[in-house]
Amino acid sequence: MKMHFLLRFTIVTLFFLAASTLQAQDILKGKDLSALKVDQLSDADIAKLKAQLNESKMTIEQAEQMALAKGMSAAEFAKLKARLNAGAQGQKATGALKSDSKGNGKTIEKQNNSTDSLDTEQYEKKKPQPLINPLIFGSELYTSVAPNFEPNLKLATPLNYVLGPDDELLVTVYGVQEYTGELLVSDEGNINVPNVGQIRVAGLTIEAATQKLKAMLGNRVYPYLKNGGSKLSVTLNKIRSIKVTVIGANRPGNYTLSSLSTVFNALYVAGGPTEFGSFREIELVRNNKVERKIDLYRMLLKGDQSDNIGLKDNDVIRIPAYKKRVELQGQVKRPGIFEVLPGERFQQVLEFASGFTDTAYTAIVKAFQNSDRERKVKDVSALEYQQYQPESGDVFVVSKILNRFQNRVKINGAVFRPDVYELTNGLTVGDLIRKADGLKEDAYTGRAQILRLQDDLRRSILSFDVRKALSGDAVHNLLLKREDEILISSVLDLRDSFKVTIQGEIRIPGEYDFVENLTLRDIILQAGGVTDAAYKSIEIARLIKRDSIAPTDNRASSIINTEIDGDLSIGAGAVHIMPYDVITVRRKAGYTLPETVTISGQVQYPGPYALSNRSERVSDLLKRSGGYTPDAYPAGAYIKRYLTDEEKKKKEAAKEIQKNISNKDTATLRELEEGSKKEFVRVPIDLPSIMNNPGSIEDLVLRINDELVIPKFDAQVKISGAVLLETQVPFSEKNTFKDYISSAGGFSGDSWIKNSYVVYANGKAATTKRFLFFKAYPKIFPGSEIIVPKKPERKGMTTGEIIGISSAMASLAGVVIAILRL
């Protein structure tokens, strides 16, 4: 018996769990959610529900209205909402309505922290999209991301709020006598006050209910309320829910709302009118009668919320289809589709669009209309705006004003205020010049021009004398027309711009503007004066002006030689300069700045040294540096010679030539590119021989920036390249070239033995010499490097090359045979 009971209990439990899970999965589709218990839902069920909300693009607030409408209690949905929000990383849902702790689902606590505002966090996650055509005026209020537009319950109790069943009042008596009670309005409309009894408050406003309670309590157990010894406070503690039906909306249905909700709240929740719904004739039906017609345009245009009246239980909001709509395009401030009521004129439609833009053509508006069979166009003039009644489907197009001026004239050139001016009646040339604050000092008054636009839009030119026009001469003081442009030239524009050039030992050489009475002293001062290396002799090359050239005249310029003193105060400093003169300041003979070379490595005093004479040699520099140190290796000495700009240009030129030739040698081009990157070349020298024979040909003359490097003695020999093992071995005078190769394991299979060579410590190289069957390998010294190159890869002939050669041979054989037969 006991086992049978446990089996039945288990089956019933599993049945309820399965039913709860099924309801969780079908919460958006089920018709009755009154039996749903959120505590029995698993995390997987919550995840499935969240996925359903995302797929249907429905917010938690929209789901709440639907769930409450399908019988789910407010307490259960509050738990569901908490679990959904907890799964979203604890994000706080704005506008959450806390349900009654009793779970009766009929009241909503007045503890809401929401405000009548949009959920901005939600808007950042999902960009709102209009539910209907965005051109329809008012569509921006209703988007795919439903705004949180619930009534704010955290407000002072409205005095005109009408009480009803399921409201809960907080009644407080304070003063001499005290009492506090939370009194629920029963279904019959009464509240039960202890020691007083039943008092009917349904249908009364808060203000009227307060007066009634004060009178009845004062007559019973709280007499001090009559003489003012105690005070009475009545506020709304919990608010009842109401059922509202919305039809004709984007999300029609039966919604459970707060009794403080208004028409606009319900419209926001339901998504507003559909594509064909009216924004201006929305009906509020109460007790099967049209209580009020709501025009949303009053709120949209003026912020008038007179239609935003409170809702009552079982109210119906009906959104009918629109009767007449027109569209405004072009130069209006708010283009769109607007609904028009009977009797409204085009002027009202224009006000809906906030009027014309600043560049609108307001004289005529094009109206494109629909007839029974085809379309037609009508011109609506500005005089008809107040009378013309738009037809449904009209499309009004407001054009832009023309980009032209009806009264513009211009003046440019040598006047103080060149600009655009108004063309007034009788405006003349002289009047416009005076409007522009007169002529500049450099104005050319002998002649000016008027560019005139003819009737066929071609340009013509009229000339006049400026001085006579200003004096009032009727012949020259011409009457101006629309779009005339006066051009007054400057005498500076009519002259050549002369230059003079100064070069040589001058601080700021270059070209300078020629001015009248310019002297040699002036131009030298403008150029910053002469340098310390300047010689007193100055050469001036002057342009030869001639009308013709004789066959024997080959002069390019006239040369003027002069001298200047130190302060330019007397003598040649007063020589006058002419246009296009070229002034050359000579350099003092033998004026050369000290040049520096460097010695580094194993010497007594390494570092930079200034050259004592132009022919200073390697031996001289070594003596000045104090000679070798004990561990110096003179045989490995070399010079690092830095390339001059001229040498770098030559290398670049060689590289460009190699790039441009048709038969390019890739290896040569690579070598040239690597060489162009080097800043110096290594010059090998025989320093012991130089020091034994100072001043000999081997004793090189140093040049600026040279660096003499004397390395440290290195008693090793390096073997690299195509050998079995690249290595370094100690130097031994007994060892030969082959001995060192053997030390590296011998030649590798791809070695190019006959082209092996040795690089000595000073940078010189030596190769293997041959005579008949004899080979003479280079000698090895300390610090040398033996390099065995690899054999170049041989490319076999391609099939095409073989066929080509065979064809050529066959043709040659045919020619030979033909010749032999002759």
Phi, psi and omega in degrees: 000317181293319179296321179297319178296315179298323179295316179295319180297318180296318180297316180297317180298313179298324179297315180293321178296318179295320179295320179296318179296318179298319179294325179295322181287330185248030183297330180278343185250337184293156181262333183231114181247017185292333183267002184288130178245115185292327181297337181272355180277136178277170176298327178295321178296318178297319179297319178296319179296318178297321178296321177298318179297319180293319181295321180273002180055042182249136178275169180297323181296320178293319179296326179297313180299320180292317182295317178296323179293335181263017171098359180288136182287153180298325180295316180294320180291328176298320176295317180298319180295320179297319180290322177295317179292324178296325177288342179263041175062036171071021180289134184280126180277120180285147177077018180290134179262119180277129186275167178295134181297340179283342176076019181279351175069009184253349181230158179233124183295147179273059181232023182283129179263010183282165174231163178285074183215172181275148175282091187294326179297320179293323180293329179289325180287316182238119178290124183292137176243135179301142179284339180230184181306120183294347177285340181291125183297125181100351182294337183292345179285335187240110185237173180295332173265102186296130179288152176278098184237043177281154179293143179280115182274350181271063182229162172296145183297123178297132182293336181265008179292129182267124182285153178205178179304143179080356168288149177238127182258142172256106183257124183231128172248126182224154185126228179294315176252147184227145176197141174222130180209146175258110190246120181271134177283122184285172179299335178276355177092016183248158170239150182252109180262124180304138178068002178242311180115197183282132176230128182276125180234349181299136181089352179264151172282167179302319181296316181291321179296324179297314180297322181292316179295321180298319181292316184287320178292323179294331179277348183250262191258357182233070184294338182293348176293336182283319183266003178090003178292333176231157180239155180241134176234128178236118178230164180272119183266315177227143187251141181282161174263153177230156176259128180229136179252130177241125179236148181085010181260175177293329176232073183292156178159182179257120187245143173261116185235167173291149179292349174274356183293151180244179180300317182294325177301313181296321179295322179295316180297323183275001176085006176075183182297153177281185181304325183251011181278155181274140174263353191239352181228043178285133185254134169259110183260124181227124182057042176065021176229147178287108181284322185197146171258130188253128177248106182293339180298331179297321178283321183292323185269322188238356184072018182281117181253030179294334178275355183274066185272160180288152181263157175235165182300135178071017173292152178236128175254116183249126179252104180281172175286150180290157179257325183212128175226146176228163181237138177247127180234162173093223191274062170238158187289333181221081179298149179168190179253128187235145178269137184240131177270158178303136178092347180280145184255175180297330179300321178294320178297320178297324177291326176301324181273011178066019173088182181285156169282174182292337183254017183283145173272105191265355184289320183220140174241133179278131176243115177263119189243164177251126173259188182294329186242333187205182180263160177213165181237146179224138176268118178258112181280165181299332180288342183262359184302322183281342185252332188289126177261118181294149174258154180298132181093356178298140174240112180264129181242121179258117183278172179262149179292158182289146179273066179208164182244143180266348184212051183246138170226157183232156172218131182225160176110219190274060171234162185287330181229074175292128186189189175260139183226162179283135175272111177256167180297129177079013180291128182247176179301312181298321179297317182292323178296320178291325175299327180275020178067023171085182184275150170282166181295332183267011182293139175270111188266358182288329184200139174220170185232152171242121173270118186244136177271117181279176183296328179269017177069010172277156181265141172230164183234138176236137180252151179206160177269123186295317182296318180291326179295320179289334179277354176097011178297121185296332181291324184256336179275075189287151177279131185273152177238170180302136178069015172293145178229120180267131178242115178246118185280160174256144179297335179290328178288340183268003180247156173289151175264106184273148179231155169230151184240136175232134186216176180094220185276070180229149187290319182233077180292157178149194180264143179226151179291139176275136175230161180298143177065027178285128180249168179299321179299318182297313184291326177294320178293320177298326181275012175086006180087170182275161178275174179293336182273000185288139175267157183290342181280131180232139180245132179242119176263123187243142179296135176267117179267123181207152180273332180213164182242125177287152181303331183264000182269103179248023180288138176260329180199167176259125185262129177241120178257134180212172179229154179234155175264181187294320186260003177059019186273336183224174172073228188293347180299339181268007179297132181279139180260141180250163178303142178068014174295144174243114185256127181239121177263116185285159179264145178297140180295131178075011180279102182226133178287146178304136180254147188243141170234170185229144171235132183224166179102218190269070174231167184293317184230078179289158177138188181281149178221135174279137180293131181278334176209167185289343182248027179292137187248180181298317181297323179296316182294321180295321178296318182295333182274002175093000178087185185286160165268167184300328183262019179286153177237086185301328182294340179264010183289149177206170180245129170269109183254114182284141184286141174278167178301323180294319179293323176296321179295321179297319179295319178296320179296319178297322179293319179295320179298316180296325178292326187273342181289151185291317181266087186279133173263109185298318181296317179296318180296321179295319179296320179295320179295319178293322180292327181290340180276342183286139179269343182212166174242153181261116182257109179286141179226157175257086188296319177301319179293323180297317183288335174283332181229068180297141181087001179284178180297324179294335181281089188294147173280128182282152174231168188306139177074003176298149177230117177271120184248123177244107187282170175277148183297130181230105186272052177226160177234132182257135177241124183217170179102219186275062173240166183291327181214112176291132186203176172233134181232153178297145178286139175218131181296337181285333186283141177256183179304312183292326178300317180292324177296319178297325178297335178265012178092000181092179181288148174276173185294333182256022182283147177255083194298317186293343180255017177295148181212168182237134174251120182277171186298332181271000177104351177288159179229149178222140182246170177286131180259149183230145171213110185057242181263008185257145178235137177243107181279147181294153178287154182247132177237165178303140179083004181281162176228123177268125183239123177251109182285162176272152177292140177293145180289135178260125180267127177288159180289142177283169180299320179297319179294319179298316180296320180296315180295319179298319179295320179295317178297318179297319178295319179296319178297320178298320180295318180298315180298318180298322180292320181294332181280348180292000000 
